[in-house]
N, CA and C atoms as an extended XYZ file, in Angstrom:
375
Properties=species:S:1:pos:R:3:atomname:S:1:resname:S:1:resid:I:1 pbc="F F F"
N       -76.953       23.429      -23.341 N   MET     1
C       -75.809       23.818      -23.160 CA  MET     1
C       -75.664       25.320      -23.211 C   MET     1
N       -74.830       25.807      -22.272 N   THR     2
C       -74.922       27.242      -22.072 CA  THR     2
C       -74.030       27.881      -23.144 C   THR     2
N       -74.222       29.048      -23.691 N   THR     3
C       -73.492       29.634      -24.429 CA  THR     3
C       -72.545       30.639      -23.813 C   THR     3
N       -70.998       30.876      -24.029 N   TYR     4
C       -70.435       31.645      -23.552 CA  TYR     4
C       -69.862       32.727      -24.370 C   TYR     4
N       -69.541       33.920      -23.695 N   HIS     5
C       -68.669       35.036      -24.280 CA  HIS     5
C       -67.431       35.190      -23.552 C   HIS     5
N       -66.311       35.553      -24.191 N   LEU     6
C       -64.998       35.973      -23.709 CA  LEU     6
C       -65.168       37.566      -23.532 C   LEU     6
N       -64.611       38.183      -22.340 N   ASP     7
C       -64.824       39.728      -22.443 CA  ASP     7
C       -63.440       40.130      -21.858 C   ASP     7
N       -62.827       40.629      -22.442 N   LEU     8
C       -61.387       41.070      -21.838 CA  LEU     8
C       -61.500       42.316      -21.287 C   LEU     8
N       -62.717       42.952      -21.217 N   GLY     9
C       -62.988       44.453      -20.314 CA  GLY     9
C       -62.657       45.512      -21.504 C   GLY     9
N       -62.721       45.309      -22.722 N   ASP    10
C       -62.456       46.354      -23.760 CA  ASP    10
C       -64.016       46.943      -24.194 C   ASP    10
N       -65.062       46.661      -23.389 N   ASN    11
C       -66.227       46.901      -23.906 CA  ASN    11
C       -66.828       46.175      -24.780 C   ASN    11
N       -66.397       45.083      -25.138 N   GLY    12
C       -66.926       44.060      -26.274 CA  GLY    12
C       -66.586       42.751      -25.820 C   GLY    12
N       -67.261       41.770      -26.283 N   SER    13
C       -67.252       40.384      -25.916 CA  SER    13
C       -67.230       39.684      -27.348 C   SER    13
N       -66.576       38.289      -27.210 N   GLU    14
C       -66.538       37.470      -28.525 CA  GLU    14
C       -67.250       36.062      -27.958 C   GLU    14
N       -68.154       35.862      -28.895 N   ALA    15
C       -68.879       34.497      -28.609 CA  ALA    15
C       -68.117       33.425      -28.864 C   ALA    15
N       -67.892       32.330      -27.957 N   LEU    16
C       -67.207       31.130      -28.031 CA  LEU    16
C       -68.021       29.930      -28.447 C   LEU    16
N       -67.318       29.313      -29.424 N   ASP    17
C       -68.236       27.776      -29.584 CA  ASP    17
C       -68.217       26.737      -28.618 C   ASP    17
N       -67.180       26.967      -27.573 N   SER    18
C       -67.429       26.071      -26.271 CA  SER    18
C       -66.360       26.556      -25.469 C   SER    18
N       -66.655       25.842      -24.069 N   VAL    19
C       -65.654       26.202      -23.087 CA  VAL    19
C       -65.456       24.877      -22.463 C   VAL    19
N       -64.543       24.272      -22.303 N   THR    20
C       -64.411       22.820      -22.087 CA  THR    20
C       -63.164       22.442      -21.050 C   THR    20
N       -63.033       21.521      -20.403 N   LYS    21
C       -61.923       21.007      -19.544 CA  LYS    21
C       -61.736       22.103      -18.595 C   LYS    21
N       -62.555       22.716      -17.653 N   LEU    22
C       -62.301       23.531      -16.687 CA  LEU    22
C       -61.645       22.603      -15.697 C   LEU    22
N       -60.353       23.083      -15.193 N   THR    23
C       -59.491       22.284      -14.091 CA  THR    23
C       -59.234       23.201      -12.863 C   THR    23
N       -59.694       22.850      -11.883 N   LEU    24
C       -59.400       23.592      -10.732 CA  LEU    24
C       -58.636       22.789       -9.520 C   LEU    24
N       -57.250       23.138       -9.532 N   ILE    25
C       -56.488       22.549       -8.559 CA  ILE    25
C       -56.283       21.269       -9.079 C   ILE    25
N       -55.785       20.834      -10.375 N   ASP    26
C       -55.679       19.593      -10.886 CA  ASP    26
C       -57.078       18.701      -10.900 C   ASP    26
N       -58.173       19.278      -10.815 N   THR    27
C       -59.475       18.358      -10.672 CA  THR    27
C       -60.260       19.198      -12.006 C   THR    27
N       -60.488       18.051      -12.718 N   GLU    28
C       -61.536       18.672      -13.813 CA  GLU    28
C       -62.945       18.783      -13.387 C   GLU    28
N       -63.629       19.920      -13.585 N   VAL    29
C       -65.157       20.253      -13.069 CA  VAL    29
C       -65.748       20.743      -14.459 C   VAL    29
N       -67.008       20.235      -14.575 N   ASP    30
C       -67.789       20.888      -15.404 CA  ASP    30
C       -68.201       22.306      -15.220 C   ASP    30
N       -67.896       23.086      -16.320 N   ILE    31
C       -68.048       24.565      -16.163 CA  ILE    31
C       -69.632       24.954      -15.856 C   ILE    31
N       -70.527       24.115      -16.478 N   ASN    32
C       -71.649       24.625      -16.556 CA  ASN    32
C       -72.399       24.218      -14.881 C   ASN    32
N       -71.617       23.252      -14.186 N   ASP    33
C       -71.917       22.777      -12.792 CA  ASP    33
C       -71.328       23.850      -11.930 C   ASP    33
N       -70.017       24.371      -12.358 N   PHE    34
C       -69.411       25.212      -11.617 CA  PHE    34
C       -70.206       26.936      -11.515 C   PHE    34
N       -70.804       27.069      -12.609 N   VAL    35
C       -71.417       28.361      -12.931 CA  VAL    35
C       -72.561       28.275      -12.054 C   VAL    35
N       -73.341       27.219      -12.036 N   ALA    36
C       -74.664       27.180      -11.249 CA  ALA    36
C       -74.396       26.956       -9.891 C   ALA    36
N       -73.387       26.424       -9.471 N   GLY    37
C       -73.144       26.137       -7.933 CA  GLY    37
C       -72.785       27.300       -7.105 C   GLY    37
N       -72.595       27.072       -5.859 N   ASP    38
C       -72.183       28.169       -4.987 CA  ASP    38
C       -70.860       28.068       -4.285 C   ASP    38
N       -70.036       27.886       -5.296 N   TYR    39
C       -68.423       27.668       -4.518 CA  TYR    39
C       -67.800       28.822       -4.079 C   TYR    39
N       -67.538       28.648       -2.851 N   LYS    40
C       -66.884       29.622       -2.071 CA  LYS    40
C       -65.662       28.946       -1.248 C   LYS    40
N       -64.635       28.982       -2.168 N   ALA    41
C       -63.409       28.111       -1.434 CA  ALA    41
C       -62.161       29.286       -0.553 C   ALA    41
N       -61.957       28.603        0.349 N   PRO    42
C       -61.018       29.526        1.346 CA  PRO    42
C       -59.900       29.914        0.770 C   PRO    42
N       -59.337       29.117       -0.362 N   VAL    43
C       -58.329       29.662       -1.088 CA  VAL    43
C       -58.442       29.828       -2.366 C   VAL    43
N       -57.333       30.471       -3.223 N   PRO    44
C       -57.559       30.480       -4.744 CA  PRO    44
C       -57.880       29.426       -5.332 C   PRO    44
N       -58.616       29.286       -6.231 N   LEU    45
C       -58.812       28.217       -7.124 CA  LEU    45
C       -57.996       28.082       -8.337 C   LEU    45
N       -56.822       28.034       -8.648 N   TRP    46
C       -56.031       28.161       -9.723 CA  TRP    46
C       -56.376       27.117      -10.741 C   TRP    46
N       -56.270       27.407      -11.794 N   GLY    47
C       -56.608       26.103      -12.876 CA  GLY    47
C       -56.140       26.720      -14.417 C   GLY    47
N       -56.882       26.321      -15.180 N   ASN    48
C       -56.953       26.329      -16.601 CA  ASN    48
C       -58.339       26.101      -17.211 C   ASN    48
N       -58.525       26.475      -18.656 N   VAL    49
C       -59.922       26.255      -19.050 CA  VAL    49
C       -59.834       26.338      -20.907 C   VAL    49
N       -60.356       25.277      -21.563 N   ILE    50
C       -60.109       25.484      -22.918 CA  ILE    50
C       -61.212       26.299      -23.578 C   ILE    50
N       -60.971       27.279      -24.346 N   LEU    51
C       -62.122       27.974      -25.073 CA  LEU    51
C       -61.812       27.799      -26.659 C   LEU    51
N       -62.801       27.589      -27.124 N   THR    52
C       -63.131       27.412      -28.690 CA  THR    52
C       -63.697       28.515      -29.420 C   THR    52
N       -62.772       29.129      -30.065 N   ARG    53
C       -63.393       30.569      -30.824 CA  ARG    53
C       -64.217       30.135      -31.571 C   ARG    53
N       -65.380       31.168      -32.051 N   GLY    54
C       -66.230       30.940      -33.203 CA  GLY    54
C       -65.933       31.602      -34.298 C   GLY    54
N       -66.645       31.738      -35.335 N   ASP    55
C       -66.256       32.493      -36.687 CA  ASP    55
C       -66.016       33.768      -36.563 C   ASP    55
N       -66.959       34.483      -35.565 N   VAL    56
C       -66.763       36.041      -35.495 CA  VAL    56
C       -65.662       36.273      -34.476 C   VAL    56
N       -64.805       36.839      -34.876 N   ARG    57
C       -63.585       37.280      -33.785 CA  ARG    57
C       -63.277       38.591      -33.742 C   ARG    57
N       -62.928       38.899      -32.441 N   ASP    58
C       -62.585       40.274      -32.253 CA  ASP    58
C       -61.403       40.399      -32.054 C   ASP    58
N       -60.631       41.594      -32.594 N   GLU    59
C       -59.309       41.942      -32.759 CA  GLU    59
C       -58.440       41.663      -31.579 C   GLU    59
N       -58.899       42.287      -30.734 N   ASP    60
C       -58.299       42.414      -29.252 CA  ASP    60
C       -57.997       41.153      -28.722 C   ASP    60
N       -58.963       40.170      -29.091 N   THR    61
C       -59.007       38.854      -28.333 CA  THR    61
C       -57.884       38.090      -29.053 C   THR    61
N       -57.912       38.300      -30.466 N   THR    62
C       -56.851       37.513      -31.231 CA  THR    62
C       -55.389       37.990      -30.876 C   THR    62
N       -55.336       39.199      -30.758 N   LYS    63
C       -54.001       39.900      -30.310 CA  LYS    63
C       -53.724       39.379      -29.008 C   LYS    63
N       -54.527       39.470      -27.993 N   TRP    64
C       -54.169       38.960      -26.710 CA  TRP    64
C       -53.816       37.344      -26.460 C   TRP    64
N       -54.723       36.503      -27.358 N   VAL    65
C       -54.146       35.264      -27.375 CA  VAL    65
C       -52.985       35.050      -28.048 C   VAL    65
N       -52.757       35.631      -28.938 N   GLU    66
C       -51.489       35.386      -29.971 CA  GLU    66
C       -50.349       35.846      -29.210 C   GLU    66
N       -50.334       36.478      -28.239 N   ASP    67
C       -49.122       37.193      -27.368 CA  ASP    67
C       -48.874       36.483      -26.157 C   ASP    67
N       -48.778       34.797      -26.245 N   VAL    68
C       -48.777       34.139      -25.233 CA  VAL    68
C       -47.295       34.203      -24.514 C   VAL    68
N       -46.271       34.782      -25.282 N   GLU    69
C       -44.915       34.854      -24.428 CA  GLU    69
C       -44.833       36.076      -23.627 C   GLU    69
N       -45.676       36.998      -23.979 N   ASN    70
C       -45.739       38.170      -23.184 CA  ASN    70
C       -46.398       38.391      -21.771 C   ASN    70
N       -45.710       38.230      -20.847 N   THR    71
C       -46.360       38.190      -19.338 CA  THR    71
C       -46.870       39.617      -19.258 C   THR    71
N       -46.703       40.575      -19.876 N   ASP    72
C       -47.602       41.547      -19.461 CA  ASP    72
C       -49.152       41.349      -19.775 C   ASP    72
N       -49.234       40.478      -20.827 N   THR    73
C       -50.802       40.170      -21.219 CA  THR    73
C       -51.682       39.525      -20.144 C   THR    73
N       -51.106       39.095      -19.102 N   HIS    74
C       -51.855       38.493      -17.907 CA  HIS    74
C       -52.809       39.622      -17.465 C   HIS    74
N       -54.140       39.157      -17.556 N   GLN    75
C       -54.918       40.212      -16.862 CA  GLN    75
C       -56.332       39.305      -16.470 C   GLN    75
N       -57.177       40.128      -15.802 N   ASP    76
C       -58.389       39.426      -15.338 CA  ASP    76
C       -59.275       39.546      -16.742 C   ASP    76
N       -60.007       38.406      -16.947 N   VAL    77
C       -61.113       38.246      -17.965 CA  VAL    77
C       -62.341       37.638      -17.581 C   VAL    77
N       -63.286       37.860      -18.142 N   VAL    78
C       -64.650       37.414      -17.818 CA  VAL    78
C       -65.216       36.484      -18.584 C   VAL    78
N       -65.795       35.229      -18.481 N   LEU    79
C       -66.344       34.293      -19.336 CA  LEU    79
C       -67.944       34.714      -18.856 C   LEU    79
N       -68.673       35.111      -19.775 N   ILE    80
C       -70.270       35.405      -19.508 CA  ILE    80
C       -71.114       34.154      -19.906 C   ILE    80
N       -71.780       33.628      -18.985 N   ALA    81
C       -72.441       32.467      -19.360 CA  ALA    81
C       -73.978       32.994      -19.905 C   ALA    81
N       -74.275       32.924      -21.116 N   GLY    82
C       -75.384       33.415      -21.679 CA  GLY    82
C       -75.277       34.715      -22.494 C   GLY    82
N       -76.437       35.359      -22.475 N   ASP    83
C       -76.372       36.639      -23.204 CA  ASP    83
C       -75.482       37.785      -22.586 C   ASP    83
N       -74.480       38.466      -23.167 N   PRO    84
C       -73.696       39.378      -22.537 CA  PRO    84
C       -74.475       40.828      -22.157 C   PRO    84
N       -75.757       41.063      -22.899 N   ALA    85
C       -76.427       42.302      -22.579 CA  ALA    85
C       -77.476       42.036      -21.619 C   ALA    85
N       -77.616       40.642      -21.026 N   ASP    86
C       -78.379       40.490      -19.932 CA  ASP    86
C       -77.750       40.688      -18.651 C   ASP    86
N       -78.301       41.588      -17.652 N   PRO    87
C       -77.379       41.919      -16.350 CA  PRO    87
C       -77.698       40.665      -15.669 C   PRO    87
N       -78.685       39.751      -15.570 N   THR    88
C       -78.510       38.714      -14.655 CA  THR    88
C       -77.884       37.594      -15.206 C   THR    88
N       -77.017       37.637      -16.450 N   ALA    89
C       -76.140       36.449      -16.733 CA  ALA    89
C       -74.701       36.316      -15.773 C   ALA    89
N       -74.649       35.150      -15.791 N   ARG    90
C       -73.488       34.996      -14.656 CA  ARG    90
C       -72.227       35.316      -15.254 C   ARG    90
N       -71.260       35.841      -14.534 N   ARG    91
C       -70.043       36.262      -15.073 CA  ARG    91
C       -69.024       35.372      -14.085 C   ARG    91
N       -68.019       34.945      -14.887 N   VAL    92
C       -66.983       34.101      -14.183 CA  VAL    92
C       -65.849       34.765      -14.293 C   VAL    92
N       -65.214       35.216      -13.295 N   ARG    93
C       -64.019       36.109      -13.353 CA  ARG    93
C       -62.849       35.221      -13.140 C   ARG    93
N       -61.763       35.312      -14.341 N   LEU    94
C       -60.625       34.527      -14.082 CA  LEU    94
C       -59.629       35.318      -13.977 C   LEU    94
N       -59.059       35.436      -12.771 N   VAL    95
C       -58.096       36.394      -12.360 CA  VAL    95
C       -56.605       36.017      -12.905 C   VAL    95
N       -55.743       37.081      -13.442 N   ASP    96
C       -54.636       36.927      -13.762 CA  ASP    96
C       -54.472       36.020      -14.821 C   ASP    96
N       -55.328       36.035      -15.707 N   ALA    97
C       -55.411       35.035      -16.961 CA  ALA    97
C       -54.506       35.158      -18.225 C   ALA    97
N       -54.102       34.142      -18.603 N   ALA    98
C       -53.156       34.325      -19.924 CA  ALA    98
C       -53.382       33.293      -20.751 C   ALA    98
N       -53.302       33.468      -22.004 N   ALA    99
C       -53.153       32.166      -22.906 CA  ALA    99
C       -51.585       31.489      -22.689 C   ALA    99
N       -51.803       30.347      -22.823 N   THR   100
C       -50.440       29.500      -22.447 CA  THR   100
C       -49.517       29.116      -23.730 C   THR   100
N       -48.503       28.754      -23.165 N   MET   101
C       -47.769       28.104      -24.323 CA  MET   101
C       -48.154       27.170      -25.233 C   MET   101
N       -49.325       26.399      -24.782 N   THR   102
C       -50.147       25.478      -25.389 CA  THR   102
C       -51.408       25.987      -26.088 C   THR   102
N       -50.951       27.341      -26.823 N   TYR   103
C       -52.094       28.021      -27.446 CA  TYR   103
C       -52.899       27.025      -28.465 C   TYR   103
N       -52.298       26.312      -29.236 N   HIS   104
C       -53.093       25.465      -29.960 CA  HIS   104
C       -52.895       23.959      -29.414 C   HIS   104
N       -53.868       23.450      -28.803 N   LEU   105
C       -53.482       22.257      -28.169 CA  LEU   105
C       -53.435       20.999      -29.252 C   LEU   105
N       -54.015       21.055      -30.198 N   ASP   106
C       -53.769       19.908      -31.179 CA  ASP   106
C       -54.416       20.625      -32.471 C   ASP   106
N       -53.701       21.275      -33.300 N   GLU   107
C       -53.986       22.036      -34.436 CA  GLU   107
C       -54.817       20.905      -35.356 C   GLU   107
N       -54.544       19.691      -35.457 N   ASP   108
C       -55.192       18.949      -36.511 CA  ASP   108
C       -56.606       18.511      -35.980 C   ASP   108
N       -56.682       18.681      -34.581 N   ASP   109
C       -57.943       18.310      -33.816 CA  ASP   109
C       -58.940       19.510      -33.890 C   ASP   109
N       -58.240       20.568      -33.412 N   ASP   110
C       -59.132       21.758      -33.290 CA  ASP   110
C       -58.463       22.863      -33.305 C   ASP   110
N       -58.019       23.716      -34.522 N   PRO   111
C       -57.002       24.717      -34.420 CA  PRO   111
C       -57.470       26.042      -33.828 C   PRO   111
N       -58.823       26.264      -33.398 N   ASP   112
C       -59.473       27.067      -32.713 CA  ASP   112
C       -59.436       27.105      -31.362 C   ASP   112
N       -58.972       25.947      -30.792 N   ALA   113
C       -59.057       25.915      -29.300 CA  ALA   113
C       -57.568       26.313      -28.668 C   ALA   113
N       -57.790       26.978      -27.585 N   PHE   114
C       -56.700       27.432      -26.755 CA  PHE   114
C       -57.109       27.152      -25.463 C   PHE   114
N       -55.835       27.144      -24.546 N   LEU   115
C       -56.034       27.006      -23.199 CA  LEU   115
C       -55.461       28.235      -22.487 C   LEU   115
N       -56.046       28.792      -21.461 N   ILE   116
C       -55.765       29.768      -20.687 CA  ILE   116
C       -55.713       29.552      -19.380 C   ILE   116
N       -54.667       29.952      -18.707 N   SER   117
C       -54.510       29.614      -17.144 CA  SER   117
C       -54.735       30.940      -16.374 C   SER   117
N       -55.139       30.662      -15.000 N   PHE   118
C       -55.546       31.850      -14.208 CA  PHE   118
C       -55.192       31.505      -12.796 C   PHE   118
N       -55.245       32.372      -11.956 N   THR   119
C       -54.497       32.136      -10.437 CA  THR   119
C       -55.863       32.000       -9.534 C   THR   119
N       -57.025       32.399       -9.866 N   ASP   120
C       -58.263       32.333       -9.202 CA  ASP   120
C       -59.589       32.514      -10.156 C   ASP   120
N       -60.758       31.894       -9.575 N   ILE   121
C       -61.913       32.019      -10.453 CA  ILE   121
C       -62.941       32.247       -9.649 C   ILE   121
N       -63.900       33.047       -9.898 N   THR   122
C       -65.215       33.563       -9.043 CA  THR   122
C       -65.986       33.672       -9.948 C   THR   122
N       -67.544       33.120       -9.453 N   VAL   123
C       -68.688       33.473      -10.007 CA  VAL   123
C       -69.306       34.805       -9.591 C   VAL   123
N       -69.664       35.774      -10.508 N   GLU   124
C       -70.147       36.937       -9.906 CA  GLU   124
C       -71.625       36.553      -10.309 C   GLU   124
N       -72.638       37.015       -9.353 N   LYS   125
C       -73.990       36.771       -9.581 CA  LYS   125
C       -74.479       38.176       -9.687 C   LYS   125
């Protein structure tokens, strides 16, 4: 299983426990298959994805995730597949991403999981 890091563009990243349920235009796609593939869609691939935070948390990420009602928090973010220091690690750019109102999908099940939505997704190689 690939490890992922969330990068908000603040010169830091946060290791994630998991990245699951990548949904592109209402179709669920395995994140590892998407990262390894060569997707070139003629239209924006909007959707959402569930990120589960680990024990070590970045303050900026916490602030961004908890500010779900502020539309100014929409920004491009990057999921790094593998080691963030490795220049060959694939980077998944989520365009206009924001934590959604379903911040905690099921607090009894996994209080560290949250959903982010985005308007497009691309893999940078």
